[in-house]
Coordinates of N, CA and C in Angstrom, one line a residue:
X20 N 0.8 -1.2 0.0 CA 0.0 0.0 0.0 C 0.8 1.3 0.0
X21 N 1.9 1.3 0.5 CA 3.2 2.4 0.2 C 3.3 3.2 1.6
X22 N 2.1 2.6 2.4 CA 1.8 3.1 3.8 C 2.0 2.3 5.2
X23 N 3.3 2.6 5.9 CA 2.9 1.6 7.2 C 2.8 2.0 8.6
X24 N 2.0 1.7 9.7 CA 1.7 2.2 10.3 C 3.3 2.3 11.3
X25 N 4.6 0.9 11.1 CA 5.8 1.4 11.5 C 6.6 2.5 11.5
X26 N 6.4 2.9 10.6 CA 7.1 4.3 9.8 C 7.3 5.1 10.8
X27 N 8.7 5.6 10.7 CA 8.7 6.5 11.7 C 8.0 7.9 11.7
X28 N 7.4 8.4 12.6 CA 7.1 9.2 12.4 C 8.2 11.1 11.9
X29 N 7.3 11.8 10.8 CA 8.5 12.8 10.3 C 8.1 14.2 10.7
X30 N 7.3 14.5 12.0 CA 6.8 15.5 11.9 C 5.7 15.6 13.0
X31 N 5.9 16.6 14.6 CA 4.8 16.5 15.6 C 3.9 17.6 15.2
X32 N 3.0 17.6 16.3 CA 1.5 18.2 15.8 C 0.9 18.7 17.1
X33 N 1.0 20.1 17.5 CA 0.4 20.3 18.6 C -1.0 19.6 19.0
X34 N -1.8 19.7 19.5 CA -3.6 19.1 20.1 C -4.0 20.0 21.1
X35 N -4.9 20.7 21.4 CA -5.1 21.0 22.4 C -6.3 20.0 23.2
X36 N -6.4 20.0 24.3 CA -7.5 19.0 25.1 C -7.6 20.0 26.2
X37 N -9.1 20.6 26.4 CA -9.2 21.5 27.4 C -8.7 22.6 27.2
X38 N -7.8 23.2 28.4 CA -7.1 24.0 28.0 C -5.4 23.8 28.4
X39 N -5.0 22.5 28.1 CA -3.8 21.5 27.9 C -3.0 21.9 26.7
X40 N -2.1 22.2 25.8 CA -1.4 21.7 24.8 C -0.6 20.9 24.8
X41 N -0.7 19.7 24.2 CA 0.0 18.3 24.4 C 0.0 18.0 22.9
X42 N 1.9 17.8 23.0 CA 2.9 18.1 21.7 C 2.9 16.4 21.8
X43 N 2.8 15.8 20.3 CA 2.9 14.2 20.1 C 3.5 14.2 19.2
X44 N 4.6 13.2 18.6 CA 4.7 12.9 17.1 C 3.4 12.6 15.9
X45 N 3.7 12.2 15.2 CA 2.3 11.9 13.9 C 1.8 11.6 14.5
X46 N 1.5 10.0 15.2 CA 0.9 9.3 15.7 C -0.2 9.8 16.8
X47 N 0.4 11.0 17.8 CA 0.0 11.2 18.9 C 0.0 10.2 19.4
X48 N 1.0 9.6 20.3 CA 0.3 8.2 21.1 C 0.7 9.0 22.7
X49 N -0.3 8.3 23.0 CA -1.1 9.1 24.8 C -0.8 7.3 25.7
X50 N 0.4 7.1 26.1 CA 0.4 6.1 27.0 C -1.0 6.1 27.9
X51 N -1.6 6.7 28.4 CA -2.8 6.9 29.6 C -3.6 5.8 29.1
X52 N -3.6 5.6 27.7 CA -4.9 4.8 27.0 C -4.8 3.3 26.2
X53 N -3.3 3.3 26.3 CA -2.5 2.1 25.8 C -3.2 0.7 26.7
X54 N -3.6 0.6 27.8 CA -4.3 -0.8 28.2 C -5.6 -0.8 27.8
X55 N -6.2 -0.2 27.0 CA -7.2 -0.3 26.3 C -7.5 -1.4 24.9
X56 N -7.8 -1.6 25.3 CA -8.3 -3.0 24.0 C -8.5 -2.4 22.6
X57 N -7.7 -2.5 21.4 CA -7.9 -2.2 20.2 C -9.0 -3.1 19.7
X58 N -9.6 -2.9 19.4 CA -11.2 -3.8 18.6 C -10.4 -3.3 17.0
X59 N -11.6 -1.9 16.8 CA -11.2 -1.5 15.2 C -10.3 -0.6 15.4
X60 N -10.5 0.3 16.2 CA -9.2 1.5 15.6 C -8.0 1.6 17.0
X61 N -7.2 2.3 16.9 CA -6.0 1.8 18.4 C -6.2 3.0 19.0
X62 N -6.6 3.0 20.4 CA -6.8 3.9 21.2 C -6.0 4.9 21.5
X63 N -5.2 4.1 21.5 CA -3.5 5.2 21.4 C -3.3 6.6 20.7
X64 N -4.3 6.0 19.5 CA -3.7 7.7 18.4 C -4.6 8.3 18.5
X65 N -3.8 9.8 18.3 CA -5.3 10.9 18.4 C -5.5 10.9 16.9
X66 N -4.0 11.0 16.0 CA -4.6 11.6 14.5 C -3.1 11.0 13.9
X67 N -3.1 9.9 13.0 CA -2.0 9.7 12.2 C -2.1 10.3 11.2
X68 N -1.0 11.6 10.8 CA -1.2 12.5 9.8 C -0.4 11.8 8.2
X69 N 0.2 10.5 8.4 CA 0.7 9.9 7.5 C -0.4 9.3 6.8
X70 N -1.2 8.6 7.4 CA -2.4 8.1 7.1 C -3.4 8.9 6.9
X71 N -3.5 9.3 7.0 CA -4.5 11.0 6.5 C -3.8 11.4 4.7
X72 N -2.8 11.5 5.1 CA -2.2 12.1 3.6 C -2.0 11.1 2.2
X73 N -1.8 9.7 3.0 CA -1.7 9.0 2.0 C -3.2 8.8 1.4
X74 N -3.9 9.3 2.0 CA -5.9 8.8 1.4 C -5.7 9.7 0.4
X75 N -5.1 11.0 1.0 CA -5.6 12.1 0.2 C -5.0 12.4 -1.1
X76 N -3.8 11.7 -1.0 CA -2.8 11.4 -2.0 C -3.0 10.1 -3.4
X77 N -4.3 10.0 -3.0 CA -4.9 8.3 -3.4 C -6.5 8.4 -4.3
X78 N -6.8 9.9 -4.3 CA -8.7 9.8 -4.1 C -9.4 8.6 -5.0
X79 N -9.0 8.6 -6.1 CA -9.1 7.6 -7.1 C -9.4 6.2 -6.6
X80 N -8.4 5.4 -5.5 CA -8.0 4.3 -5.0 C -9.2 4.2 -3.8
X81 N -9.4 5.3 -2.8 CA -10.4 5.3 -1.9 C -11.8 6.0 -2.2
X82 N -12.1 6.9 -2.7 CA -13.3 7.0 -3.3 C -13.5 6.5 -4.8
X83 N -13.3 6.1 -5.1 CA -13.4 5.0 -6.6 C -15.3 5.7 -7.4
X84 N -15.8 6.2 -6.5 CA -17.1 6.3 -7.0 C -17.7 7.5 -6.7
X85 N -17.0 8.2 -6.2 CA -17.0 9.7 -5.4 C -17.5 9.7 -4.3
X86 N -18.3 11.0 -3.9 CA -19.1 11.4 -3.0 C -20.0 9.8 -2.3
X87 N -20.4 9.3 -3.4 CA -21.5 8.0 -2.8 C -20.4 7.1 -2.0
X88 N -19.7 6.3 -2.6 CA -18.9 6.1 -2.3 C -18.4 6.4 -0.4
X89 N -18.0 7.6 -0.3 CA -17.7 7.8 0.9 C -19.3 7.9 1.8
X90 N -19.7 8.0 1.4 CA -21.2 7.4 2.0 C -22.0 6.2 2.3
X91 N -21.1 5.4 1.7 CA -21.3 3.7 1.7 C -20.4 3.7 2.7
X92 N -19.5 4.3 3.0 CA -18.1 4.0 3.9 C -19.0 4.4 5.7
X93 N -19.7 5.6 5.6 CA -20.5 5.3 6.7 C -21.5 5.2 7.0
X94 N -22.3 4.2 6.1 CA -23.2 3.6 6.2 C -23.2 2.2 6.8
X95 N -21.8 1.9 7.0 CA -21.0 0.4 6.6 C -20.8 0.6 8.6
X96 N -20.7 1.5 8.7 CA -20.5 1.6 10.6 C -22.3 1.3 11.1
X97 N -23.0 2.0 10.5 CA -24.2 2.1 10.9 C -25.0 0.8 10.4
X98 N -24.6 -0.2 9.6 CA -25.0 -1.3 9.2 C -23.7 -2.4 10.2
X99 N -23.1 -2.3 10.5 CA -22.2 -3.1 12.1 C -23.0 -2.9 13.1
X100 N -23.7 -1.7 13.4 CA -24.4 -1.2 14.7 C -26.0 -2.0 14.3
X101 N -26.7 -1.8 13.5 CA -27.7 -2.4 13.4 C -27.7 -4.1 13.3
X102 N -26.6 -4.7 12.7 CA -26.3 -5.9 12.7 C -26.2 -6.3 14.2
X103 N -25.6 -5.2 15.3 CA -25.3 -6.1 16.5 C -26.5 -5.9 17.2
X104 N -27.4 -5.0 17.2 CA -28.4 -4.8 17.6 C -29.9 -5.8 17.3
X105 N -29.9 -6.1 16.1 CA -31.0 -6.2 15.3 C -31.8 -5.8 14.3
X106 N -31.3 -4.9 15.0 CA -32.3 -3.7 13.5 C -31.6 -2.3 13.4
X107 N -31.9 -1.3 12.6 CA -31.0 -0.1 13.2 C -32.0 1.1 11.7
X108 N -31.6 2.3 11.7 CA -32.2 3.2 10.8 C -31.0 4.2 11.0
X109 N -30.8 4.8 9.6 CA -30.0 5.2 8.8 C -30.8 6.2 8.3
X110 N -31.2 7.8 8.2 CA -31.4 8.6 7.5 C -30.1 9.4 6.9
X111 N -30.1 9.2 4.9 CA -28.9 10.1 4.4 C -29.3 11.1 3.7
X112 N -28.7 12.4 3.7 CA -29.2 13.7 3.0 C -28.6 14.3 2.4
X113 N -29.0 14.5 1.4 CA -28.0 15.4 0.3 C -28.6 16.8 0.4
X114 N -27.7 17.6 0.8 CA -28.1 19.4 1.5 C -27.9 20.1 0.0
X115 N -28.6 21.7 0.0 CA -28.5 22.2 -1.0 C -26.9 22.3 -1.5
X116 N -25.8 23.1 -0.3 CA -25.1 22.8 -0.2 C -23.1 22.2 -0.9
X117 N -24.1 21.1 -1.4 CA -23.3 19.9 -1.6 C -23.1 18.7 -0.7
X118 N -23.3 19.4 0.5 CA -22.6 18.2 1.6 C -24.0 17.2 1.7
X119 N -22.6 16.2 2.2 CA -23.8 15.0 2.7 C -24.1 14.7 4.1
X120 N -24.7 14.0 4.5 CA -25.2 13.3 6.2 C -25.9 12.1 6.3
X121 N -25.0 11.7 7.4 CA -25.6 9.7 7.3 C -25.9 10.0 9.2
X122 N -27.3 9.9 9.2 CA -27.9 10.1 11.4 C -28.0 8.7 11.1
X123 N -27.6 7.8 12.3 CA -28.0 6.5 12.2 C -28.6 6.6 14.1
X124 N -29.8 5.4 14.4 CA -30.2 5.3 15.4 C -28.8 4.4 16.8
X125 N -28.1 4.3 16.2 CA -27.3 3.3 17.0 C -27.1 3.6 18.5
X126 N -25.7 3.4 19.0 CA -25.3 3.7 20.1 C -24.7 4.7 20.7
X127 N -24.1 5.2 19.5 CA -23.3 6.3 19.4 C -21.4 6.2 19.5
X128 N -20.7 6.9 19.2 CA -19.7 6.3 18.6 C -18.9 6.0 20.2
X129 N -18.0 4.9 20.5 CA -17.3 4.5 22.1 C -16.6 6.1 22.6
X130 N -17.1 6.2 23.5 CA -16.4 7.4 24.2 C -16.2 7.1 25.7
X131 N -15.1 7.4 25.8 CA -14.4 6.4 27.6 C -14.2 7.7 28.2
X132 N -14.0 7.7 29.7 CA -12.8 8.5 30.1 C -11.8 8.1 30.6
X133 N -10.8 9.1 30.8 CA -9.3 8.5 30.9 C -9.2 8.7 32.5
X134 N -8.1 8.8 32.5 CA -7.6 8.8 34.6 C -7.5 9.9 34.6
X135 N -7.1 11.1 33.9 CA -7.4 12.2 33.9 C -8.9 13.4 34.2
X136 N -9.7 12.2 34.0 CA -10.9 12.7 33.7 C -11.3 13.2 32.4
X137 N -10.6 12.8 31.8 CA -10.8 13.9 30.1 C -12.0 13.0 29.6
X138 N -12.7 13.4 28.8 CA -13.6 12.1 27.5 C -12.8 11.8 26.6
X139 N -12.6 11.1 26.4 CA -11.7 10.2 25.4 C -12.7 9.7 23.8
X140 N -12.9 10.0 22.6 CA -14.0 9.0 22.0 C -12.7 8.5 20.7
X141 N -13.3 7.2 20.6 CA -12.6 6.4 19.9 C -12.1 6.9 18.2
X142 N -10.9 6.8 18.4 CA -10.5 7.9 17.0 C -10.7 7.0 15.6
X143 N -11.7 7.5 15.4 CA -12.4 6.5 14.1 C -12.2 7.8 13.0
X144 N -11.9 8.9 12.6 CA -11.6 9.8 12.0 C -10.2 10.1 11.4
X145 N -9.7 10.2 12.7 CA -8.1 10.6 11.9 C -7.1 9.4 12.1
X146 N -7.4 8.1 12.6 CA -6.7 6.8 12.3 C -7.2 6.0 11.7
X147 N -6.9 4.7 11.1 CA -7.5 3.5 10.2 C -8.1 2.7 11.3
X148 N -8.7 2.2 10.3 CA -9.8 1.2 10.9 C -8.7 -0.2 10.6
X149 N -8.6 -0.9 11.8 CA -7.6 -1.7 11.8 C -7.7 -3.0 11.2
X150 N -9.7 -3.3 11.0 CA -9.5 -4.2 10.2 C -9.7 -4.4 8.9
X151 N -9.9 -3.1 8.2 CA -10.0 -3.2 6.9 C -9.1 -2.4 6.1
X152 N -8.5 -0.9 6.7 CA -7.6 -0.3 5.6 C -6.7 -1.0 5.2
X153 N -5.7 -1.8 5.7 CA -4.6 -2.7 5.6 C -5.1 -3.6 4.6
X154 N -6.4 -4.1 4.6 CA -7.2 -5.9 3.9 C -7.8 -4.9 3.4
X155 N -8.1 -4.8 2.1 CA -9.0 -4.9 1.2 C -10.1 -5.5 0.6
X156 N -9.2 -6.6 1.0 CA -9.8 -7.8 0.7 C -11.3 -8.5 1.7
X157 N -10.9 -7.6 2.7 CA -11.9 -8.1 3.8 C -13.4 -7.8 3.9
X158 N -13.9 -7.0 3.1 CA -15.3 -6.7 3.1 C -15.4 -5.6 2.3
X159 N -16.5 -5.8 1.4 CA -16.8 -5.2 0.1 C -18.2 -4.3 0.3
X160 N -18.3 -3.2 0.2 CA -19.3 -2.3 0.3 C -20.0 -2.7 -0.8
X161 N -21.6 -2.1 -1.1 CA -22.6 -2.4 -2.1 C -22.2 -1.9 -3.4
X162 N -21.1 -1.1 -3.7 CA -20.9 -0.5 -4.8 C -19.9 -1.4 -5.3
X163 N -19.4 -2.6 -4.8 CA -18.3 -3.9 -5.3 C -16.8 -3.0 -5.1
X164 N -16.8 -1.7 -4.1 CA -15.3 -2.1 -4.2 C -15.1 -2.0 -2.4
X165 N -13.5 -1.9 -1.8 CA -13.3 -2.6 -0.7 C -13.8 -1.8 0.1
X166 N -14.2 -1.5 1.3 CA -13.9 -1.1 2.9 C -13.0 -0.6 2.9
X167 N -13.1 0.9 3.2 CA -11.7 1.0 4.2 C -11.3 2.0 5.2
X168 N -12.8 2.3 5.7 CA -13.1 2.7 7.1 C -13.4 4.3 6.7
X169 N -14.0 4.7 8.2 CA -14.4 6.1 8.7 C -13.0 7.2 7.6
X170 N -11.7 7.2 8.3 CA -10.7 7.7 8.2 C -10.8 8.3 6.4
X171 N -11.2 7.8 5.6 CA -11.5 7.8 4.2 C -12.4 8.7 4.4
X172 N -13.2 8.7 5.0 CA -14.4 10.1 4.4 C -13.9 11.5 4.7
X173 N -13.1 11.5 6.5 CA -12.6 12.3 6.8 C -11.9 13.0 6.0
X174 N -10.6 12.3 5.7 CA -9.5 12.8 4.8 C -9.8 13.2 3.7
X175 N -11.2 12.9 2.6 CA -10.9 13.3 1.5 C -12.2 14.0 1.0
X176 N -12.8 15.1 2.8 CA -13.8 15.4 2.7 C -12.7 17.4 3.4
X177 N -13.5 18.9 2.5 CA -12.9 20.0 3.0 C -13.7 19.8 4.4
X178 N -14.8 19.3 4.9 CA -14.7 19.3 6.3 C -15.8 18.3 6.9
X179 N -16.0 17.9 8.1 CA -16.7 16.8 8.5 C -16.9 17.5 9.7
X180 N -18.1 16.9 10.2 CA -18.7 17.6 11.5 C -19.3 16.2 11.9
X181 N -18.6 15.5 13.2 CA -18.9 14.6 13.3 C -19.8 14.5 15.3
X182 N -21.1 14.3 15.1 CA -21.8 14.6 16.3 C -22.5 13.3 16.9
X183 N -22.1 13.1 17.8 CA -22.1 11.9 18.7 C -23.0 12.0 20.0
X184 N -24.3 11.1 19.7 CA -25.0 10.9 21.2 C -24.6 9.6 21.6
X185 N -24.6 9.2 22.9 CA -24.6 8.2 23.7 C -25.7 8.5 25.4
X186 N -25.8 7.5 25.8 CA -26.9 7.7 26.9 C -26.0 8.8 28.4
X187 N -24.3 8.8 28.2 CA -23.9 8.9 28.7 C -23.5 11.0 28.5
X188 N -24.0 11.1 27.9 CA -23.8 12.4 26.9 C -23.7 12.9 25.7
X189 N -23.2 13.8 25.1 CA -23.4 13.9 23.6 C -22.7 15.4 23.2
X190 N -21.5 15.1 22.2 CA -20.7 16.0 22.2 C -20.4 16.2 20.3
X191 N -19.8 17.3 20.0 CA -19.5 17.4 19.0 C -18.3 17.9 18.0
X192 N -17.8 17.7 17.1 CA -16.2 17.5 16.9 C -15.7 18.2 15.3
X193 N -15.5 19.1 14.7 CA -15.1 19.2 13.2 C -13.7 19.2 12.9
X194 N -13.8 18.5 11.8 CA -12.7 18.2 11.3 C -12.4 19.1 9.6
X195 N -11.2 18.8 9.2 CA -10.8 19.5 8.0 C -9.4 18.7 7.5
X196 N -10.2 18.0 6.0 CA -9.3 16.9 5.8 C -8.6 16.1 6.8
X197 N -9.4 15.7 7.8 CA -9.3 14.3 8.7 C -8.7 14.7 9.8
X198 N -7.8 16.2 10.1 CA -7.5 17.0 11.2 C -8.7 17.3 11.9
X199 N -8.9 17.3 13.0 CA -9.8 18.0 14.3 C -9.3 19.4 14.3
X200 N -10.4 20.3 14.0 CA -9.8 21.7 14.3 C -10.7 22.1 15.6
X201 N -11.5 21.4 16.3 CA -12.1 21.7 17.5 C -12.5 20.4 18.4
X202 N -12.3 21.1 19.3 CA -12.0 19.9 20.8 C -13.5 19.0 20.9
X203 N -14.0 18.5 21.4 CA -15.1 17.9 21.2 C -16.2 18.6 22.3
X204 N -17.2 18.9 22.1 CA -17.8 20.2 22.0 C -19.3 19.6 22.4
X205 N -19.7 20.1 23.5 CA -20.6 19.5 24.3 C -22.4 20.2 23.6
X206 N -22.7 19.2 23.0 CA -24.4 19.5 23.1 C -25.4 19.3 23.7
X207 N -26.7 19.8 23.1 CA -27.5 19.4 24.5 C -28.3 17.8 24.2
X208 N -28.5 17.2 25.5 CA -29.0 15.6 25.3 C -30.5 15.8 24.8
X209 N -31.0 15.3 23.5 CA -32.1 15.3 22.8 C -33.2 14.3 23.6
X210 N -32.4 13.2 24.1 CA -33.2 12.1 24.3 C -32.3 10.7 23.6
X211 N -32.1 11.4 22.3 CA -31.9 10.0 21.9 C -30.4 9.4 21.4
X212 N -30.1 8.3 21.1 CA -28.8 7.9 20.8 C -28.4 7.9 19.2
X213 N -27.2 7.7 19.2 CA -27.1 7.5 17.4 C -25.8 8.8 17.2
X214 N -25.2 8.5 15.8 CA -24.1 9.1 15.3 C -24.7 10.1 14.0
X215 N -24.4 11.3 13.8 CA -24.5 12.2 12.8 C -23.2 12.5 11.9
X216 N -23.0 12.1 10.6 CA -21.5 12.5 10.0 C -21.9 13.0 8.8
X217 N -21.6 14.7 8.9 CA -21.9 15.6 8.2 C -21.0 16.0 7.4
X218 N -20.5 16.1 6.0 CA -19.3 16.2 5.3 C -19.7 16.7 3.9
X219 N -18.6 17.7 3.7 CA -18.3 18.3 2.0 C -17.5 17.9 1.3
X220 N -17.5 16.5 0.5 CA -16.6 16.2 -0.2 C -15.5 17.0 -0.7
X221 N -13.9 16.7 -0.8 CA -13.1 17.2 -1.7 C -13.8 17.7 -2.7
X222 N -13.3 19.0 -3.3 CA -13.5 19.1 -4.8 C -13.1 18.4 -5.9
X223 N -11.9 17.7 -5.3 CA -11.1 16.8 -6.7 C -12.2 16.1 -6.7
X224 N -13.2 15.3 -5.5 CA -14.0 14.3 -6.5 C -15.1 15.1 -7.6
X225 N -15.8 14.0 -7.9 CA -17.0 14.5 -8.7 C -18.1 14.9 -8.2
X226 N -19.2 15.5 -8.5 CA -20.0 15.9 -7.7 C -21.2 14.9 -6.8
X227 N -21.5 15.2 -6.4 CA -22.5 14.1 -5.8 C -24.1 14.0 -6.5
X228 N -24.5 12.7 -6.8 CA -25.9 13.1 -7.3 C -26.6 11.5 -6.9
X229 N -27.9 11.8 -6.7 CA -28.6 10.8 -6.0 C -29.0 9.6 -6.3
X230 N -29.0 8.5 -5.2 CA -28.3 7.4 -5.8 C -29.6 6.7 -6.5
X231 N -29.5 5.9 -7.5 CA -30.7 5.0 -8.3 C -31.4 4.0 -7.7
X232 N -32.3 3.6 -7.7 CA -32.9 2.8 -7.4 C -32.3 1.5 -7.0
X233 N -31.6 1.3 -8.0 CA -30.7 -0.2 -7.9 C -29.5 0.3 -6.9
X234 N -29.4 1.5 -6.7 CA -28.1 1.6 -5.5 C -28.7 1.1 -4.0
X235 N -30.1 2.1 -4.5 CA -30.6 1.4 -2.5 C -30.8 0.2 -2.5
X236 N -31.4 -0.7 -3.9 CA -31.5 -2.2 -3.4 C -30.8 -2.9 -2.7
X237 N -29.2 -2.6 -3.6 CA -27.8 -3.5 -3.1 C -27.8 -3.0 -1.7
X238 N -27.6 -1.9 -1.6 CA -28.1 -1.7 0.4 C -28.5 -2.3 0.9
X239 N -30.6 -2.6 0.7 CA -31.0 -3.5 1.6 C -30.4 -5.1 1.5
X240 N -29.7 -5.4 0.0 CA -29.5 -7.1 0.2 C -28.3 -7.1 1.4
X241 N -27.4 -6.1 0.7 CA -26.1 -6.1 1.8 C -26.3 -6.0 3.4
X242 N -27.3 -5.2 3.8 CA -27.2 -4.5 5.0 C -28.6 -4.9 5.6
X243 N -29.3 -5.8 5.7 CA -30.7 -6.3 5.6 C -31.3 -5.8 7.3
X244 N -30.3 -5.2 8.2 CA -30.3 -5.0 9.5 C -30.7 -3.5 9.7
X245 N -30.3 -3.4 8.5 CA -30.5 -1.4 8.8 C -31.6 -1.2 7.4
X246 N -32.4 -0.3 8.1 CA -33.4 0.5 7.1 C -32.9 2.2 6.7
X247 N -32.5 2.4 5.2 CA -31.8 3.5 5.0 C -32.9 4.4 4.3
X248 N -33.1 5.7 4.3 CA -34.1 6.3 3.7 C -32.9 7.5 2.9
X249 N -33.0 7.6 1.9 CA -32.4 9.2 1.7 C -33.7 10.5 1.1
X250 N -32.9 11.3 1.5 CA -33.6 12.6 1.5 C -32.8 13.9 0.7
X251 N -33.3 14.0 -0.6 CA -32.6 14.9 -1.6 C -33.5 16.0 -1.4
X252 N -32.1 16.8 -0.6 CA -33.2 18.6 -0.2 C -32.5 19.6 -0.7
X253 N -31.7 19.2 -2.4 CA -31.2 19.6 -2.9 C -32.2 20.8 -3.9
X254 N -33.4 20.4 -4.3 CA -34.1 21.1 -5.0 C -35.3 21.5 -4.0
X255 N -35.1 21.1 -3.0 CA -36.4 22.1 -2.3 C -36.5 23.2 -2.0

């Protein structure tokens, strides 16, 4: 892939958390969070900026189909969440805008706290998803090409606004090409749970236009756990 997560790092990156500045290499790795169980993404990093660049360096290879495309990428989280649940709902919207949005009913994205007290939420944004960027081969979205996580939409979107309920709270985070440019950002609790990922495609892709009939089919055969609706409020 020309990308490894060994690689030394060539370059640190301030972060602010609070009102802390805490200087990391690429990686950011935060020993505090290292006995944490890596499932999909490694708790460790706040934002690998090597892995960010190389997506962006790639658009062709990771959005293969544009805008939809990175829309299948998180649909593909919200169809995991409804699979472990049983059922799950997915509303996606195409804004006048340009930008897109995938609200799913789920859980909301893992958010811990540390020994510090800080909130911690699982960096599904600015690091790979551990079990598919590396495998390709490992699972195929409805448009027939591979997985390769959250980190793809981020990076090769001018900005993402990624808003997170859980029962435990509910906070909010924007990004700009797969960088965090604000700390996670406390909303008010609606009631309910579930993940909002709100994003404006790169320019380099093509533009976005609404998917055909046979795009939502392959959804329901693929993802038979989640019910997806879209909503074009592009001409309203």
């Amino acid at each position: 892939m020309g990308w490894s997560a060994g690689r030394t790092p060539a370059l640190a990156l301030p972060l602010t958390i609070g009102n802390d500045i805490v200087r990391r290499d690429t990686c950011l790795m935060d020993t505090v969070r290292t006995p944490w169980v890596n499932t999909t993404h490694d708790w460790s990093g706040f934002i690998d900026a090597d892995h960010l660049a190389y997506i962006r360096q790639h658009p062709a290879e990771f959005a293969p189909e544009g805008p939809w495309h990175l829309v299948l990428e998180v649909l593909a989280y919200a169809a995991d969440e409804a699979s472990a649940n049983g059922r799950g709902r997915c509303v996606v919207v195409l804004h006048p805008d340009g930008s897109l949005s995938a609200r799913d009913s789920g859980r909301g994205t893992d958010t811990r706290v540390d020994k510090h007290g800080r909130s911690v939420k699982k960096p599904v944004m600015a690091t790979k998803d551990l079990r598919f960027f590396d495998f390709p081969q490992a699972e195929v979205l409805p448009d027939g090409h591979p997985r390769r996580g959250m980190s793809v939409v981020a990076a090769l979107s001018e900005w993402l606004v990624h808003t997170n309920r859980r029962h435990n709270g509910a906070w909010t985070q924007r990004y700009e090409h797969g960088i965090p440019v604000t700390d996670l950002e406390p909303v008010e609790d609606d009631g309910t749970t579930g993940t909002l990922v709100h994003f404006r495609a790169d320019a380099s892709l093509c533009s976005v236009s609404a998917p055909a009939v046979g795009d939502l089919s392959r959804l329901a055969t693929a993802w038979p756990h989640l019910e997806t609706r879209v909503d074009d409020r592009r001409t309203a």
